[in-house]
């Protein structure tokens, strides 16, 4: 147990065990509210896993067969796995060697050089998939540089699904 957090963590676990409210109980409701407030969002939704959270986000955006999602090759298998699970195709862009996160300059180069617009659609030249989203992964407590990433997403009409399982806050 991490030094300084053990007492707090054990107390929270005991409280949940004493209440027997293991699923959707008051502790989950409080966590959702706390995460939403911390993140500056209207809602926080507890999921059974980060994998399910990514899958739900892809499904909510109706991403599926014929679609591509730009992501990083340096991540837990669930990132590309959830993309494949909805029938879409992961399209990998290189990482920043100092942070191991998705390289925003590499993303920009990829979008400008390796993709083409066909009406409102952005098509990856090599695979022919229609790019619909970017899935950056925040690793080791380090965030991807989101300001320029979001600007690129807006410029190219792409949605953003952040995999923040390792870097909340």
mmCIF file of N, CA, C and O in Angstrom, residues 1 9 11 22 38 40 47 62 69 71 73 76 78 91-92 114 118 129 132-133 135 141 144 148 156 162 164 168:
data_model
loop_
_atom_site.group_PDB
_atom_site.id
_atom_site.type_symbol
_atom_site.label_atom_id
_atom_site.label_comp_id
_atom_site.label_asym_id
_atom_site.label_seq_id
_atom_site.Cartn_x
_atom_site.Cartn_y
_atom_site.Cartn_z
ATOM 1 N N UNK A 1 0.857 -1.176 0.000
ATOM 2 C CA UNK A 1 0.000 0.000 0.000
ATOM 3 C C UNK A 1 0.906 1.244 0.000
ATOM 4 O O UNK A 1 1.878 1.292 0.741
ATOM 5 N N UNK A 9 -7.209 4.495 2.256
ATOM 6 C CA UNK A 9 -7.743 3.474 1.358
ATOM 7 C C UNK A 9 -8.456 2.377 2.144
ATOM 8 O O UNK A 9 -9.568 1.962 1.808
ATOM 9 N N UNK A 11 -9.815 2.575 5.097
ATOM 10 C CA UNK A 11 -11.054 3.117 5.674
ATOM 11 C C UNK A 11 -12.161 3.140 4.628
ATOM 12 O O UNK A 11 -13.316 2.795 4.919
ATOM 13 N N UNK A 22 -21.783 -2.909 -3.040
ATOM 14 C CA UNK A 22 -20.605 -3.076 -3.890
ATOM 15 C C UNK A 22 -20.817 -2.555 -5.308
ATOM 16 O O UNK A 22 -19.871 -2.263 -6.009
ATOM 17 N N UNK A 38 -13.788 17.359 -10.459
ATOM 18 C CA UNK A 38 -12.351 17.469 -10.654
ATOM 19 C C UNK A 38 -12.000 17.704 -12.118
ATOM 20 O O UNK A 38 -11.082 18.456 -12.444
ATOM 21 N N UNK A 40 -13.981 19.052 -14.370
ATOM 22 C CA UNK A 40 -14.690 20.176 -14.961
ATOM 23 C C UNK A 40 -15.773 19.725 -15.927
ATOM 24 O O UNK A 40 -16.085 20.405 -16.902
ATOM 25 N N UNK A 47 -17.457 2.991 -14.585
ATOM 26 C CA UNK A 47 -17.545 1.832 -15.466
ATOM 27 C C UNK A 47 -16.839 0.670 -14.784
ATOM 28 O O UNK A 47 -16.071 0.868 -13.851
ATOM 29 N N UNK A 62 -20.860 5.959 -32.529
ATOM 30 C CA UNK A 62 -21.255 5.125 -33.664
ATOM 31 C C UNK A 62 -20.073 4.829 -34.582
ATOM 32 O O UNK A 62 -20.193 4.863 -35.802
ATOM 33 N N UNK A 69 -9.603 4.860 -36.362
ATOM 34 C CA UNK A 69 -9.338 5.650 -35.164
ATOM 35 C C UNK A 69 -7.831 5.748 -35.015
ATOM 36 O O UNK A 69 -7.141 4.731 -34.917
ATOM 37 N N UNK A 71 -4.498 6.261 -33.132
ATOM 38 C CA UNK A 71 -4.049 6.058 -31.757
ATOM 39 C C UNK A 71 -2.559 5.757 -31.748
ATOM 40 O O UNK A 71 -1.892 5.822 -32.773
ATOM 41 N N UNK A 73 0.740 3.206 -30.878
ATOM 42 C CA UNK A 73 1.070 1.783 -30.763
ATOM 43 C C UNK A 73 1.634 1.423 -29.390
ATOM 44 O O UNK A 73 1.707 0.252 -29.046
ATOM 45 N N UNK A 76 -1.516 -0.219 -23.605
ATOM 46 C CA UNK A 76 -2.126 -1.498 -23.224
ATOM 47 C C UNK A 76 -2.982 -1.984 -24.394
ATOM 48 O O UNK A 76 -3.552 -1.181 -25.141
ATOM 49 N N UNK A 78 -5.877 -2.965 -24.744
ATOM 50 C CA UNK A 78 -7.293 -2.590 -24.777
ATOM 51 C C UNK A 78 -7.563 -1.400 -25.682
ATOM 52 O O UNK A 78 -8.661 -1.273 -26.227
ATOM 53 N N UNK A 91 -5.407 2.997 -36.418
ATOM 54 C CA UNK A 91 -4.403 3.551 -37.324
ATOM 55 C C UNK A 91 -3.351 4.193 -36.422
ATOM 56 O O UNK A 91 -3.649 5.133 -35.689
ATOM 57 N N UNK A 92 -2.137 3.655 -36.468
ATOM 58 C CA UNK A 92 -1.120 4.056 -35.508
ATOM 59 C C UNK A 92 -0.268 5.227 -35.982
ATOM 60 O O UNK A 92 0.134 5.283 -37.141
ATOM 61 N N UNK A 114 -0.641 11.995 -45.030
ATOM 62 C CA UNK A 114 -1.093 10.629 -45.300
ATOM 63 C C UNK A 114 -2.604 10.487 -45.436
ATOM 64 O O UNK A 114 -3.102 9.365 -45.588
ATOM 65 N N UNK A 118 -12.307 13.820 -48.664
ATOM 66 C CA UNK A 118 -13.279 13.453 -49.701
ATOM 67 C C UNK A 118 -14.613 13.988 -49.223
ATOM 68 O O UNK A 118 -15.302 13.333 -48.442
ATOM 69 N N UNK A 129 -9.535 3.689 -45.016
ATOM 70 C CA UNK A 129 -10.532 3.854 -43.962
ATOM 71 C C UNK A 129 -10.859 5.335 -43.762
ATOM 72 O O UNK A 129 -10.024 6.212 -43.978
ATOM 73 N N UNK A 132 -12.372 8.780 -38.115
ATOM 74 C CA UNK A 132 -13.476 9.376 -37.372
ATOM 75 C C UNK A 132 -13.055 9.952 -36.035
ATOM 76 O O UNK A 132 -13.735 10.797 -35.477
ATOM 77 N N UNK A 133 -11.932 9.448 -35.480
ATOM 78 C CA UNK A 133 -11.566 9.864 -34.131
ATOM 79 C C UNK A 133 -10.069 9.706 -33.897
ATOM 80 O O UNK A 133 -9.370 9.020 -34.644
ATOM 81 N N UNK A 135 -7.625 8.680 -30.534
ATOM 82 C CA UNK A 135 -7.646 8.145 -29.183
ATOM 83 C C UNK A 135 -6.254 8.282 -28.565
ATOM 84 O O UNK A 135 -5.447 7.356 -28.626
ATOM 85 N N UNK A 141 1.167 8.951 -15.738
ATOM 86 C CA UNK A 141 0.833 10.221 -15.111
ATOM 87 C C UNK A 141 1.132 11.427 -15.982
ATOM 88 O O UNK A 141 0.983 12.558 -15.540
ATOM 89 N N UNK A 144 -0.899 13.716 -22.755
ATOM 90 C CA UNK A 144 -0.597 14.130 -24.118
ATOM 91 C C UNK A 144 -0.841 15.638 -24.178
ATOM 92 O O UNK A 144 -1.704 16.161 -23.464
ATOM 93 N N UNK A 148 -2.826 21.426 -28.684
ATOM 94 C CA UNK A 148 -2.655 21.304 -30.134
ATOM 95 C C UNK A 148 -3.362 20.082 -30.722
ATOM 96 O O UNK A 148 -3.807 20.112 -31.871
ATOM 97 N N UNK A 156 -9.579 18.873 -38.610
ATOM 98 C CA UNK A 156 -9.830 17.732 -39.477
ATOM 99 C C UNK A 156 -11.171 17.045 -39.207
ATOM 100 O O UNK A 156 -11.466 16.005 -39.801
ATOM 101 N N UNK A 162 -10.248 10.225 -24.989
ATOM 102 C CA UNK A 162 -9.013 10.152 -24.215
ATOM 103 C C UNK A 162 -8.984 8.886 -23.362
ATOM 104 O O UNK A 162 -9.907 8.619 -22.615
ATOM 105 N N UNK A 164 -7.450 7.855 -20.371
ATOM 106 C CA UNK A 164 -6.774 8.465 -19.229
ATOM 107 C C UNK A 164 -6.694 7.516 -18.041
ATOM 108 O O UNK A 164 -6.609 7.960 -16.898
ATOM 109 N N UNK A 168 -5.379 10.264 -14.657
ATOM 110 C CA UNK A 168 -6.460 11.175 -14.295
ATOM 111 C C UNK A 168 -5.885 12.334 -13.505
ATOM 112 O O UNK A 168 -5.170 12.156 -12.529
#
